[in-house]
Amino acid sequence: MASTVPLVSLKQITKTYPGNPPLTVLNNVTLDIEVGEDVAVVGPSGSGKTTMLSIMGILDQPSSGEVFIDGLDPTDFPEAAKARLRAESIGFVFQQFFLLPTLSAWENVAEGMLYQGIKRATRRERAFEALEKVGLAPRASHRPGQLSGGEQQRVAIARAIAGGPRLLFADEPTGALDQSSGQLIVDQLQSIASDGTTVVVITHDQGLASRFSRQISLLDGNVVADTKSGEMPSVKGLKTSKKKPREVVEVRDPDFLEPPPIVVDQSEMEPTLDAKDRVRQRIARVRTQKKSSSESMKEPIKEVKL
Amino acid sequence: MTTLDDLMDQSTSSVEETSLTDTESESCDPQMASDEGSEVSVETSKRIRLSLRDTLATASLGPRGRPLRAVLSAIGIAIGIASLVAVIGVPASAQAQARKDFEAWGANLVFVTPATDRQTNEQTPLPETAPAMIERVWPVKAVLTIRHLPDISVYRTDQIPETQSKGILALIAEGDPVNTLGATISDGRWFDQATSTLPTVVLGEYAATMLGAEVGHRIWIGQSWWAVIGILSDLPDFAGQLQSAAILAPLFAEERWPDLAIGEIMVSAHQGKLEDVKSVMAVTANPANPKGVEVNTPTQYGWIQDYFFQIFTILALGLGGIALLVGGIGIANTMVVAVMERRGEIGLRRALGARTGQIALQFVLEAGFIGLFGGILGLAFGAYVVFCITAMIPITFAIPWWILVAGPLMSVVVGILAGLYPSLKAARQPPTVTLRAV
């Protein structure tokens, strides 16, 4: 990575909506996202995922704390500067696609570059290039109503990447799609990430999240787990070692360490477990792995898809 | 190209500084984002302006997406404009017809005659120079000088008894009856240099009928034969004496009956200049003795019609204004609904980098489009209503030219005003709220 400064950095971000009583959606969240990372943010509804994405995407402001993008806090930027930053450096993909029904696929993609000041002919050219990337060039002249849900979302992805953003935020991009379409969308997002764009995806789907190299778990406005693939797990101060497979689990909520974790076998996991239970299971699994690895390194630990 | 560091420097320095640079526009390098290295690429805090074409294209998305709703909203405005056009157009048509009628009656005529002294009961003759002097007055359109032959009767043949003159007058008319009175020569011709020196006569339409004479016939006037060379028709009511007159060739008649005084000068004024002409006639006709000149106009209808037209115009503006207000409320309602329905699009545009002003402009222009469409529709419909009414009565079809410009212009203004509040409301919604609301 060329830059040592995180591309996105949240420092003790709290977001509280006024009311009686006030609703705190994000509570003292701190995290960094490096350039080129592909990150999945998971958590149940109401955990603050979308709010966190909105703050990272400069669509919303935190109640307290600081947001840094490329080392600078855009919170105090004038509205025009924020708008331009969004236009030129950030791409968004939403669950509802938000395609304009009267425009064709390529026109919708070109609309994504409208506020960048790019000339019409260039917008058209780049729109077709973006559609080519997502495999929808043959459907360029079709309107959203003539496309399937998955195709519409791919058009939305093309719209998000056509302007060449360095950051791509996707809020439940597979939420309105069937499983196969969702897999295709994740493939597209990972392909974009492999090209160097930093991708942050919000999803409920643990299976889809596990395909990203980093997973951040949110619960009740707190980051309860931040997991990266390819590193030794660490729990509350344990050192990581690159010699050890496979995950790093950083637990920031002490409530999840008490009472002592219950070890659950993978085969016994209930599909309806809530996120808290999943995190507990993961902690237990990591501890089990640590214990077994200290005794014997003979058997590799199987990856658990939650 | 600068980076976020520069952007931060500018943004933290002062808002005023930013606002100064906001007025500038620029075009981004299309490859900028992709060519940039590891830093987030934002050049400056200068605003990126959309081109006119992009602005209009964006504003037309709403009506294109929901054409029926746009048309129905536009109909509200159209009714207002149509009412305005109809309420102004019908009286304007009536006024045009009245003008035409008044002209037919001779409403633009001024009659200059010798005044009669009330004490001596004698008339002061008009100077022979009077017709030429009057003709030089600018608002005067044309002049016709009449000299009466009171003791001369007109007969079809010399065999008709003197007592059966049928009241047909003999007179001499010098000038142009076509331009002065709006009359037509239905048959034959008016006097020229040749025929005015010969015993020729032009008959009024009524006189020709009474005599049973046609062009080419001879009639008996003053114990001699005169050849009929023309029939004068379509004379205004106020010049009715010519209808039943035999108009003799001026040069030949004056040679035969010399020293005939000017009996009357008919002066035709240009439209709207009747009073101006009337006011200078006495001095012009007889500068030495203006009091010896009597000046009359057939009627004061010209003033009356203007008065009524003013009343109708005020009434039209009142009714049209109410109709426009109703249409404007319709557009406002449509725009409020559109803003509510399109919160997702608004949020998306904010996420794509649209500023609040650009969002507001999009919806304001959209409302303006609906207004303009309604205005043109209303103009056409209103004109059709006026056409139908004027065809039924029937009167002359006339619509003031200014309504053709003012109608659509007013509808655009009403549309924009109606769309202003919903547009500002749309622009001020936080993107997170609009995106979440979908």
XYZ file of C-alpha atoms in Angstrom:
744
model
C 0.000 0.000 0.000
C 1.324 3.351 -0.999
C -0.093 5.334 1.908
C 0.523 4.773 5.601
C -2.503 6.878 6.571
C -5.733 4.890 6.739
C -8.111 5.783 3.938
C -11.008 5.920 6.391
C -10.538 6.392 10.073
C -13.287 6.679 12.674
C -12.215 7.977 16.089
C -14.637 7.488 18.962
C -17.653 8.116 16.759
C -20.962 8.444 18.533
C -24.225 9.120 16.759
C -27.257 9.978 18.830
C -30.642 10.918 17.422
C -32.642 13.352 19.531
C -35.823 12.082 21.132
C -37.269 11.042 24.410
C -35.204 9.173 25.299
C -32.393 9.965 22.803
C -31.393 7.055 20.607
C -27.704 6.261 20.416
C -27.049 4.371 17.199
C -23.252 4.361 17.266
C -21.386 4.293 20.530
C -17.757 5.302 20.665
C -16.793 3.465 17.473
C -13.157 3.522 16.491
C -11.762 1.747 13.462
C -9.451 2.223 10.492
C -9.893 1.048 6.935
C -6.768 0.885 4.856
C -6.418 1.604 1.178
C -7.410 -1.351 -0.952
C -9.165 -3.294 1.799
C -12.383 -5.153 1.167
C -14.455 -4.985 4.294
C -17.766 -6.474 5.266
C -19.719 -4.841 8.069
C -22.111 -7.294 9.659
C -24.645 -6.958 12.387
C -28.362 -7.234 13.061
C -30.882 -4.572 12.128
C -30.514 -1.474 14.241
C -26.896 -2.195 15.069
C -25.740 1.013 13.367
C -24.274 -0.365 10.156
C -25.997 2.039 7.782
C -25.378 4.990 10.070
C -21.682 4.127 10.165
C -21.635 3.892 6.369
C -23.410 7.235 6.061
C -20.840 8.872 8.316
C -17.943 7.288 6.432
C -19.557 8.380 3.144
C -20.035 11.974 4.379
C -23.779 11.653 3.999
C -24.235 12.197 7.736
C -22.334 13.747 10.593
C -21.439 12.139 13.908
C -22.741 13.582 17.159
C -19.233 13.330 18.543
C -15.897 11.937 17.474
C -13.892 12.445 14.345
C -13.991 11.040 10.842
C -10.845 11.078 8.790
C -10.712 10.378 5.093
C -7.185 10.140 3.838
C -6.094 11.759 7.091
C -8.428 14.736 6.983
C -11.731 15.387 8.698
C -14.368 16.482 6.160
C -16.909 17.280 8.894
C -16.225 21.007 8.652
C -16.032 21.110 4.879
C -18.473 23.442 3.161
C -21.394 21.734 1.535
C -19.978 22.162 -1.968
C -16.706 20.506 -0.978
C -18.489 17.573 0.625
C -20.629 17.179 -2.483
C -17.595 17.242 -4.701
C -15.758 14.757 -2.513
C -18.709 12.389 -2.773
C -18.932 12.943 -6.508
C -15.304 12.270 -7.266
C -14.014 9.894 -4.637
C -16.884 7.890 -3.211
C -19.246 5.469 -4.882
C -22.449 4.178 -3.340
C -24.476 1.067 -4.010
C -27.821 0.699 -2.283
C -30.151 -2.191 -1.640
C -32.969 -0.509 -3.599
C -30.730 0.163 -6.655
C -32.210 3.673 -7.123
C -32.112 3.450 -10.901
C -34.071 6.129 -12.726
C -36.855 4.310 -14.589
C -36.987 6.668 -17.558
C -33.314 6.262 -18.373
C -31.601 3.342 -20.039
C -28.896 1.340 -18.273
C -26.042 3.340 -19.759
C -27.827 6.618 -19.063
C -28.250 5.576 -15.442
C -24.560 4.773 -15.243
C -23.678 8.084 -16.885
C -25.903 9.852 -14.342
C -23.398 8.744 -11.705
C -20.791 11.040 -13.267
C -23.165 13.974 -13.801
C -21.944 15.931 -10.796
C -18.274 15.371 -11.580
C -18.385 17.923 -14.385
C -17.457 15.332 -16.974
C -18.516 16.068 -20.528
C -21.472 14.204 -21.920
C -19.565 12.248 -24.554
C -16.989 11.109 -22.018
C -19.705 10.101 -19.582
C -21.275 7.957 -22.254
C -17.974 6.339 -23.141
C -17.126 5.584 -19.528
C -20.640 4.330 -18.825
C -20.271 1.701 -21.510
C -16.866 0.761 -20.118
C -18.355 0.329 -16.639
C -21.213 -1.764 -18.006
C -18.643 -3.887 -19.818
C -16.904 -4.477 -16.484
C -20.077 -5.765 -14.864
C -20.965 -7.805 -17.936
C -23.989 -5.799 -18.965
C -22.764 -4.102 -22.123
C -25.343 -5.968 -24.253
C -28.121 -4.567 -22.045
C -26.855 -0.984 -22.150
C -29.888 0.392 -23.919
C -32.416 -1.448 -21.767
C -34.396 0.365 -19.145
C -34.433 -0.783 -15.519
C -37.888 -2.272 -15.950
C -36.484 -4.599 -18.598
C -33.712 -5.883 -16.328
C -33.768 -8.472 -13.541
C -33.033 -7.480 -9.957
C -29.479 -8.765 -10.169
C -28.899 -6.931 -13.428
C -30.302 -3.752 -11.965
C -27.907 -4.000 -9.053
C -25.024 -4.576 -11.450
C -26.065 -1.414 -13.283
C -26.037 0.355 -9.914
C -22.533 -1.001 -9.285
C -21.456 0.188 -12.723
C -22.874 3.618 -11.865
C -20.890 3.630 -8.624
C -17.570 2.684 -10.215
C -17.873 4.580 -13.505
C -16.549 7.771 -11.955
C -13.457 5.970 -10.704
C -14.024 6.274 -6.933
C -11.363 5.235 -4.449
C -14.001 4.237 -1.926
C -17.034 2.115 -2.680
C -19.749 1.747 -0.061
C -22.410 -0.873 -0.624
C -25.374 -0.934 1.737
C -27.002 -4.369 1.657
C -26.283 -4.780 -2.054
C -27.670 -8.309 -2.057
C -30.597 -7.607 0.246
C -33.163 -7.581 -2.535
C -31.650 -10.420 -4.550
C -31.787 -14.184 -4.576
C -28.755 -16.192 -3.498
C -27.206 -16.747 -6.924
C -27.652 -13.099 -7.903
C -26.204 -12.096 -4.546
C -23.144 -14.266 -5.120
C -22.653 -12.610 -8.498
C -22.844 -9.173 -6.948
C -20.255 -10.120 -4.340
C -18.043 -11.428 -7.139
C -18.351 -8.060 -8.831
C -17.526 -6.187 -5.633
C -14.499 -8.379 -4.964
C -13.354 -7.869 -8.523
C -13.597 -4.124 -7.973
C -11.646 -4.465 -4.733
C -8.958 -6.441 -6.508
C -8.537 -3.508 -8.886
C -7.484 -1.353 -5.925
C -10.747 0.267 -4.895
C -11.466 0.153 -1.184
C -14.792 -1.622 -0.791
C -16.959 -1.518 2.316
C -20.031 -3.711 2.191
C -22.852 -3.852 4.687
C -24.660 -7.147 4.842
C -26.759 -9.324 7.097
C -25.466 -12.400 5.348
C -22.590 -13.960 7.271
C -21.882 -16.267 4.367
C -21.354 -13.366 1.999
C -19.414 -11.459 4.648
C -16.997 -14.345 5.087
C -15.877 -13.857 1.502
C -14.391 -10.481 2.381
C -10.901 -10.275 3.819
C -12.075 -8.279 6.804
C -15.253 -8.484 8.792
C -16.427 -5.910 11.288
C -19.267 -6.941 13.570
C -21.544 -4.306 14.994
C -24.035 -4.789 17.783
C -26.088 -2.052 19.408
C -23.770 0.605 18.019
C -20.591 -1.111 19.243
C -17.888 -2.847 17.241
C -17.896 -6.233 18.894
C -15.508 -7.981 16.556
C -13.030 -6.989 13.884
C -11.720 -9.984 12.016
C -9.079 -10.194 9.348
C -8.285 -13.299 7.363
C -4.769 -14.743 7.347
C -3.736 -13.648 10.813
C -3.606 -15.411 14.154
C -6.573 -14.747 16.332
C -6.132 -12.334 19.174
C -8.545 -11.901 22.008
C -8.264 -9.038 24.422
C -4.539 -8.411 24.360
C -3.307 -11.724 22.965
C -0.530 -11.184 20.488
C -1.063 -12.099 16.884
C 1.286 -14.253 14.954
C 1.340 -14.621 11.193
C 2.621 -18.143 11.600
C -0.686 -19.253 12.967
C -3.874 -19.639 10.962
C -6.418 -18.076 10.414
C -8.251 -15.229 12.030
C -7.816 -12.309 14.357
C -10.685 -11.639 16.677
C -10.525 -8.478 18.653
C -13.187 -8.263 21.301
C -13.905 -4.832 22.614
C -17.020 -5.496 24.642
C -16.056 -7.109 27.985
C -19.617 -8.370 28.442
C -18.895 -10.991 25.836
C -16.111 -12.488 27.947
C -18.336 -13.038 30.996
C -19.589 -15.607 31.752
C -16.952 -17.936 30.327
C -17.613 -18.841 26.708
C -19.494 -21.918 25.775
C -17.824 -24.140 23.234
C -20.225 -25.035 20.499
C -19.525 -27.556 17.835
C -20.042 -26.303 14.278
C -22.572 -29.005 13.544
C -24.698 -27.911 16.495
C -25.008 -24.313 15.445
C -28.564 -23.154 15.036
C -29.347 -21.217 11.912
C -31.487 -18.784 13.916
C -28.772 -17.736 16.345
C -28.562 -14.035 16.864
C -25.411 -12.046 16.329
C -24.487 -12.025 19.998
C -24.535 -15.794 20.105
C -22.526 -15.967 16.917
C -19.866 -13.770 18.388
C -19.793 -15.880 21.521
C -19.408 -18.974 19.419
C -16.610 -17.411 17.493
C -14.804 -16.436 20.711
C -15.216 -19.955 21.998
C -13.959 -21.387 18.760
C -10.924 -19.148 18.770
C -10.123 -20.127 22.342
C -10.508 -23.757 21.473
C -8.224 -23.273 18.519
C -5.672 -21.525 20.679
C -5.774 -24.275 23.259
C -5.492 -27.038 20.718
C -2.791 -25.240 18.766
C -0.698 -24.847 21.884
C -0.998 -28.587 22.469
C -0.702 -29.774 18.970
C -0.358 -28.111 15.570
C -0.960 -31.289 13.694
C -4.530 -30.650 12.582
C -5.431 -27.432 10.780
C -8.499 -25.582 11.959
C -11.419 -25.701 9.581
C -12.880 -22.426 8.477
C -16.302 -21.947 9.927
C -18.844 -20.251 7.804
C -21.322 -18.530 10.088
C -4.518 19.212 -8.743
C -4.700 19.485 -5.017
C -5.747 16.968 -2.475
C -7.805 16.911 0.630
C -5.096 18.868 2.420
C -5.717 21.799 0.136
C -9.429 21.306 0.435
C -9.189 21.342 4.200
C -7.062 24.470 4.155
C -9.635 26.224 2.043
C -12.599 24.999 3.983
C -11.201 25.923 7.364
C -9.990 29.346 6.279
C -13.348 31.005 5.812
C -16.735 30.402 4.405
C -16.568 33.681 2.544
C -13.469 32.606 0.707
C -15.175 29.452 -0.375
C -18.231 31.286 -1.528
C -16.066 33.463 -3.727
C -14.664 30.470 -5.510
C -18.070 28.900 -5.672
C -19.049 31.053 -8.564
C -16.391 29.569 -10.754
C -16.983 26.486 -12.726
C -14.637 24.046 -14.246
C -14.494 20.804 -16.033
C -12.875 17.853 -14.370
C -10.383 15.655 -15.990
C -12.334 12.492 -16.683
C -9.365 10.379 -15.839
C -8.637 12.316 -12.712
C -9.945 9.832 -10.235
C -8.383 6.836 -11.830
C -5.077 8.526 -12.547
C -4.704 9.765 -9.013
C -2.390 7.870 -6.765
C -3.266 6.772 -3.311
C -4.812 10.039 -2.247
C -8.475 10.845 -2.449
C -8.810 13.238 -5.311
C -10.673 16.426 -4.709
C -9.265 19.378 -6.519
C -10.751 22.349 -4.748
C -13.939 23.463 -3.123
C -15.064 25.116 -6.350
C -18.529 24.095 -7.327
C -19.059 22.013 -10.402
C -21.875 23.438 -12.434
C -24.042 21.371 -14.704
C -24.285 22.463 -18.293
C -27.575 23.953 -19.443
C -28.320 20.800 -21.397
C -27.678 18.563 -18.395
C -29.706 20.856 -16.156
C -32.692 20.801 -18.499
C -32.361 17.059 -19.089
C -32.347 16.419 -15.348
C -35.335 18.695 -14.830
C -37.306 16.904 -17.525
C -36.901 13.485 -15.880
C -39.946 13.916 -13.649
C -42.453 14.848 -16.360
C -40.960 12.172 -18.624
C -41.292 9.564 -15.910
C -44.862 10.445 -15.036
C -46.271 12.172 -18.109
C -49.934 11.751 -17.168
C -49.437 13.453 -13.827
C -47.472 16.238 -15.472
C -50.205 16.746 -18.060
C -52.940 16.763 -15.427
C -51.009 19.318 -13.403
C -50.422 21.359 -16.512
C -54.151 21.288 -17.253
C -54.711 23.206 -14.020
C -52.500 25.986 -15.307
C -53.938 25.584 -18.809
C -57.438 26.290 -17.510
C -56.159 29.443 -15.873
C -54.431 30.682 -18.997
C -57.370 29.626 -21.183
C -59.714 31.606 -18.927
C -57.438 34.579 -19.163
C -57.219 34.349 -22.948
C -60.958 33.839 -23.307
C -61.955 36.614 -20.930
C -59.563 39.006 -22.616
C -59.991 37.655 -26.146
C -63.773 37.789 -26.338
C -64.046 41.473 -25.355
C -61.072 42.214 -27.577
C -62.895 40.550 -30.435
C -66.025 42.493 -29.562
C -63.994 45.681 -29.520
C -62.427 44.833 -32.865
C -65.874 44.211 -34.258
C -67.131 47.471 -32.743
C -64.263 49.376 -34.309
C -65.049 47.791 -37.598
C -68.718 48.687 -37.203
C -67.948 52.209 -36.078
C -65.729 52.664 -39.054
C -68.565 51.393 -41.202
C -70.858 53.887 -39.542
C -68.317 56.642 -40.040
C -67.121 56.851 -36.482
C -63.731 58.083 -37.601
C -65.216 60.891 -39.631
C -65.079 64.594 -38.862
C -67.578 66.836 -40.623
C -66.454 70.390 -41.264
C -69.263 72.753 -42.273
C -69.787 76.494 -42.367
C -71.094 77.782 -39.040
C -74.417 79.609 -38.978
C -74.550 82.952 -37.172
C -77.394 82.652 -34.711
C -78.213 86.336 -34.853
C -78.086 86.954 -38.584
C -78.815 83.349 -39.542
C -76.104 83.650 -42.180
C -73.377 81.129 -42.899
C -69.704 82.031 -43.091
C -68.427 80.303 -46.217
C -65.458 78.004 -45.893
C -62.341 79.232 -47.721
C -61.532 77.429 -50.948
C -58.129 76.636 -49.468
C -59.679 74.717 -46.586
C -59.625 71.196 -48.167
C -55.941 71.498 -49.087
C -55.062 72.863 -45.640
C -56.944 70.048 -43.898
C -55.291 67.417 -46.062
C -51.890 68.538 -44.764
C -52.773 67.722 -41.149
C -50.870 64.523 -40.300
C -53.569 62.362 -38.652
C -55.939 63.081 -41.545
C -56.344 60.042 -43.739
C -58.372 61.496 -46.607
C -60.689 64.381 -47.468
C -63.870 64.639 -49.537
C -65.278 68.080 -50.360
C -68.980 68.349 -51.069
C -70.714 71.216 -52.931
C -74.504 71.063 -53.070
C -76.696 71.967 -56.063
C -79.934 72.617 -54.171
C -82.154 73.580 -57.095
C -81.109 70.811 -59.457
C -83.139 67.622 -59.706
C -82.212 64.287 -61.186
C -84.418 62.228 -63.524
C -84.024 58.978 -65.379
C -85.068 60.588 -68.681
C -86.185 63.969 -69.951
C -89.750 62.594 -70.128
C -90.145 62.377 -66.372
C -92.297 65.156 -64.860
C -90.351 67.643 -62.729
C -92.434 66.772 -59.682
C -91.174 63.138 -59.679
C -87.595 63.850 -58.675
C -87.660 61.006 -56.041
C -85.554 63.096 -53.666
C -82.330 62.349 -55.431
C -79.776 65.061 -54.755
C -77.268 66.480 -57.205
C -73.914 67.443 -55.730
C -70.271 67.790 -56.562
C -67.736 65.705 -54.649
C -64.012 66.321 -54.936
C -61.552 63.940 -53.387
C -61.392 60.273 -52.640
C -64.594 58.619 -51.358
C -62.910 55.225 -51.103
C -60.253 56.314 -48.592
C -62.394 58.937 -46.880
C -65.562 56.926 -46.374
C -64.446 53.344 -46.912
C -66.873 53.191 -49.839
C -66.441 50.941 -52.843
C -67.067 51.488 -56.519
C -69.296 48.490 -57.123
C -69.513 49.121 -60.843
C -67.685 51.419 -63.245
C -65.164 53.876 -61.832
C -64.650 57.148 -60.000
C -63.819 60.398 -61.836
C -60.420 60.816 -63.421
C -58.881 63.819 -65.189
C -60.717 63.024 -68.409
C -64.147 62.135 -67.091
C -64.252 65.025 -64.619
C -64.301 67.480 -67.555
C -67.168 65.690 -69.266
C -70.860 65.439 -68.404
C -70.466 62.285 -66.363
C -72.002 61.217 -63.131
C -71.426 58.630 -60.405
C -74.588 57.471 -58.662
C -75.018 56.419 -55.077
C -76.285 52.871 -54.786
C -79.752 53.942 -53.603
C -80.019 56.615 -56.303
C -79.055 54.092 -58.993
C -81.741 51.733 -57.765
C -84.360 54.430 -57.621
C -83.511 55.627 -61.109
C -83.057 52.162 -62.508
C -79.818 53.358 -64.019
C -76.634 51.416 -64.685
C -73.171 52.296 -65.895
C -73.429 53.416 -69.515
C -76.946 54.782 -69.165
C -77.770 58.438 -69.525
C -79.740 60.379 -66.975
C -81.335 63.833 -67.133
C -79.828 66.432 -64.769
C -80.290 70.211 -65.065
C -81.821 70.085 -68.509
C -78.980 68.034 -70.011
C -77.858 64.446 -70.380
C -75.167 62.992 -68.144
C -73.463 59.631 -68.623
C -73.366 57.244 -65.648
C -69.769 56.028 -65.232
C -69.894 54.399 -61.771
C -71.990 53.193 -58.855
C -70.826 54.071 -55.322
C -71.597 51.423 -52.666
C -70.837 50.540 -49.032
C -71.105 54.090 -47.848
C -71.083 54.608 -44.066
C -74.337 55.469 -42.367
C -73.071 58.876 -41.351
C -72.440 59.744 -44.985
C -75.835 58.497 -46.016
C -76.653 61.546 -48.170
C -74.287 60.179 -50.818
C -76.342 56.988 -51.057
C -79.171 58.854 -52.696
C -77.115 61.377 -54.651
C -75.982 61.891 -58.189
C -72.367 63.007 -57.948
C -71.499 65.181 -60.900
C -68.128 65.464 -62.640
C -66.493 68.273 -60.645
C -64.712 70.303 -63.343
C -67.592 70.111 -65.806
C -70.191 70.943 -63.146
C -68.244 73.829 -61.655
C -67.851 75.282 -65.119
C -71.579 75.071 -65.596
C -72.524 76.181 -62.067
C -69.641 78.430 -61.001
C -69.198 80.011 -57.582
C -70.684 77.092 -55.669
C -69.610 77.340 -52.037
C -68.180 74.419 -50.118
C -71.091 72.848 -48.350
C -69.248 70.257 -46.306
C -65.796 68.724 -45.911
C -65.713 65.097 -44.811
C -62.455 64.314 -43.075
C -61.367 60.774 -42.275
C -59.001 60.510 -39.270
C -56.522 57.733 -38.589
C -57.542 55.195 -35.939
C -57.500 56.727 -32.466
C -56.759 60.224 -33.767
C -60.331 61.413 -34.085
C -60.160 63.856 -31.200
C -56.782 65.192 -32.339
C -58.097 65.893 -35.798
C -61.302 67.384 -34.465
C -59.449 69.784 -32.203
C -57.508 71.461 -35.040
C -60.108 71.424 -37.774
C -61.641 74.867 -37.170
C -58.306 76.678 -37.129
C -57.041 74.718 -40.085
C -60.114 75.197 -42.229
C -60.483 78.904 -41.584
C -57.485 80.371 -39.756
C -58.903 83.885 -40.089
C -62.226 82.985 -38.507
C -62.227 79.658 -36.690
C -65.565 80.472 -35.138
C -67.063 80.469 -38.594
C -66.404 76.752 -38.813
C -68.554 74.076 -37.317
C -66.845 70.755 -36.565
C -68.832 67.623 -35.712
C -68.137 63.953 -35.130
C -70.866 61.390 -35.613
C -70.646 59.939 -32.141
C -68.635 59.531 -28.980
C -68.667 55.740 -29.319
C -64.908 55.568 -29.643
C -64.499 56.753 -26.077
C -67.254 54.462 -24.845
C -65.737 51.365 -26.406
C -62.360 52.130 -24.850
C -64.021 52.498 -21.482
C -65.768 49.149 -21.759
C -62.605 47.438 -22.938
C -60.778 48.690 -19.843
C -63.517 47.285 -17.609
C -63.358 43.940 -19.405
C -59.578 43.855 -19.081
C -59.737 44.413 -15.322
C -62.405 41.736 -15.049
C -60.302 39.372 -17.151
C -57.221 39.897 -15.044
C -59.243 39.214 -11.914
C -60.829 36.025 -13.198
C -57.639 34.867 -14.908
C -55.657 35.553 -11.764
C -57.979 33.384 -9.685
C -57.779 30.624 -12.280
C -53.992 30.869 -12.323
C -53.884 30.698 -8.548
C -55.898 27.478 -8.636
C -53.569 26.114 -11.329
C -50.554 27.091 -9.274
C -51.895 25.247 -6.243
C -52.302 22.206 -8.488
C -48.664 22.386 -9.520
C -47.554 22.880 -5.928
C -49.527 19.804 -4.937
C -47.980 17.794 -7.747
C -44.505 18.905 -6.793
C -45.050 18.090 -3.113
C -46.162 14.596 -4.082
C -43.276 14.284 -6.539
C -40.778 15.268 -3.868
C -42.249 12.740 -1.451
C -42.238 9.998 -4.054
C -38.772 10.722 -5.305
C -36.959 10.937 -2.009
C -34.858 7.989 -3.117
C -33.744 9.834 -6.228
C -33.010 12.935 -4.172
C -30.920 10.912 -1.738
C -29.154 9.178 -4.596
C -28.300 12.479 -6.247
C -26.925 13.813 -2.986
C -24.822 10.646 -2.698
C -23.659 11.150 -6.280
C -22.450 14.625 -5.385
C -25.368 16.945 -6.103
C -25.511 20.096 -4.030
C -28.695 21.291 -2.380
C -28.928 24.121 -4.911
C -28.757 21.683 -7.805
C -31.518 19.561 -6.308
C -33.672 22.650 -5.746
C -33.021 23.893 -9.276
C -33.991 20.524 -10.725
C -37.403 20.583 -9.076
C -37.992 24.297 -9.664
C -37.283 23.858 -13.365
C -39.489 20.801 -13.420
C -42.336 22.909 -12.036
C -41.476 25.587 -14.592
C -41.702 23.014 -17.393
C -45.139 21.950 -16.237
C -46.163 25.601 -16.055
C -44.840 26.342 -19.531
C -46.585 23.328 -20.990
C -49.798 24.373 -19.258
C -49.378 27.909 -20.553
C -49.002 26.845 -24.161
C -51.871 24.390 -23.802
C -54.037 27.079 -22.201
C -53.152 29.595 -24.866
C -54.207 27.210 -27.616
C -57.379 26.204 -25.779
C -58.274 29.789 -24.911
C -57.733 30.902 -28.498
C -59.966 28.057 -29.674
C -62.705 29.123 -27.235
C -62.483 32.710 -28.463
C -62.589 31.470 -32.056
C -65.698 29.393 -31.365
C -67.493 32.237 -29.574
C -66.643 34.770 -32.253
C -67.745 32.330 -34.934
C -71.093 31.772 -33.231
C -72.016 35.426 -32.647
C -70.419 36.158 -35.262
C -67.853 38.863 -34.664
C -64.271 39.499 -35.674
C -61.736 37.090 -34.084
C -59.079 39.039 -32.247
C -56.622 38.229 -29.445
C -54.251 40.896 -28.143
C -50.674 40.078 -29.154
C -49.324 40.601 -25.667
C -51.335 37.697 -24.294
C -49.380 35.367 -26.616
C -46.220 36.271 -24.717
C -47.676 37.043 -21.307
C -49.751 33.834 -21.086
C -46.904 31.297 -21.201
C -44.659 33.663 -19.258
C -47.190 33.970 -16.454
C -47.683 30.219 -16.380
C -43.933 29.641 -16.052
C -43.753 32.154 -13.214
C -46.733 30.549 -11.481
C -45.167 27.103 -11.976
C -41.848 28.199 -10.527
C -43.466 29.939 -7.577
C -45.622 26.899 -6.919
C -42.632 24.583 -7.150
C -40.360 26.704 -5.007
C -41.419 25.438 -1.600
C -41.452 21.722 -2.497
C -38.111 22.159 -4.255
C -36.471 23.781 -1.271
C -37.994 21.128 0.933
C -36.509 18.453 -1.304
C -33.110 20.061 -1.312
C -32.961 20.517 2.444
C -33.735 16.912 3.268
C -30.639 15.181 4.630
C -29.506 12.425 2.250
C -29.673 9.828 4.987
C -33.320 10.666 5.611
C -34.249 10.487 1.935
C -32.370 7.236 1.421
C -33.832 5.676 4.525
C -37.379 6.733 3.706
C -37.563 4.575 0.597
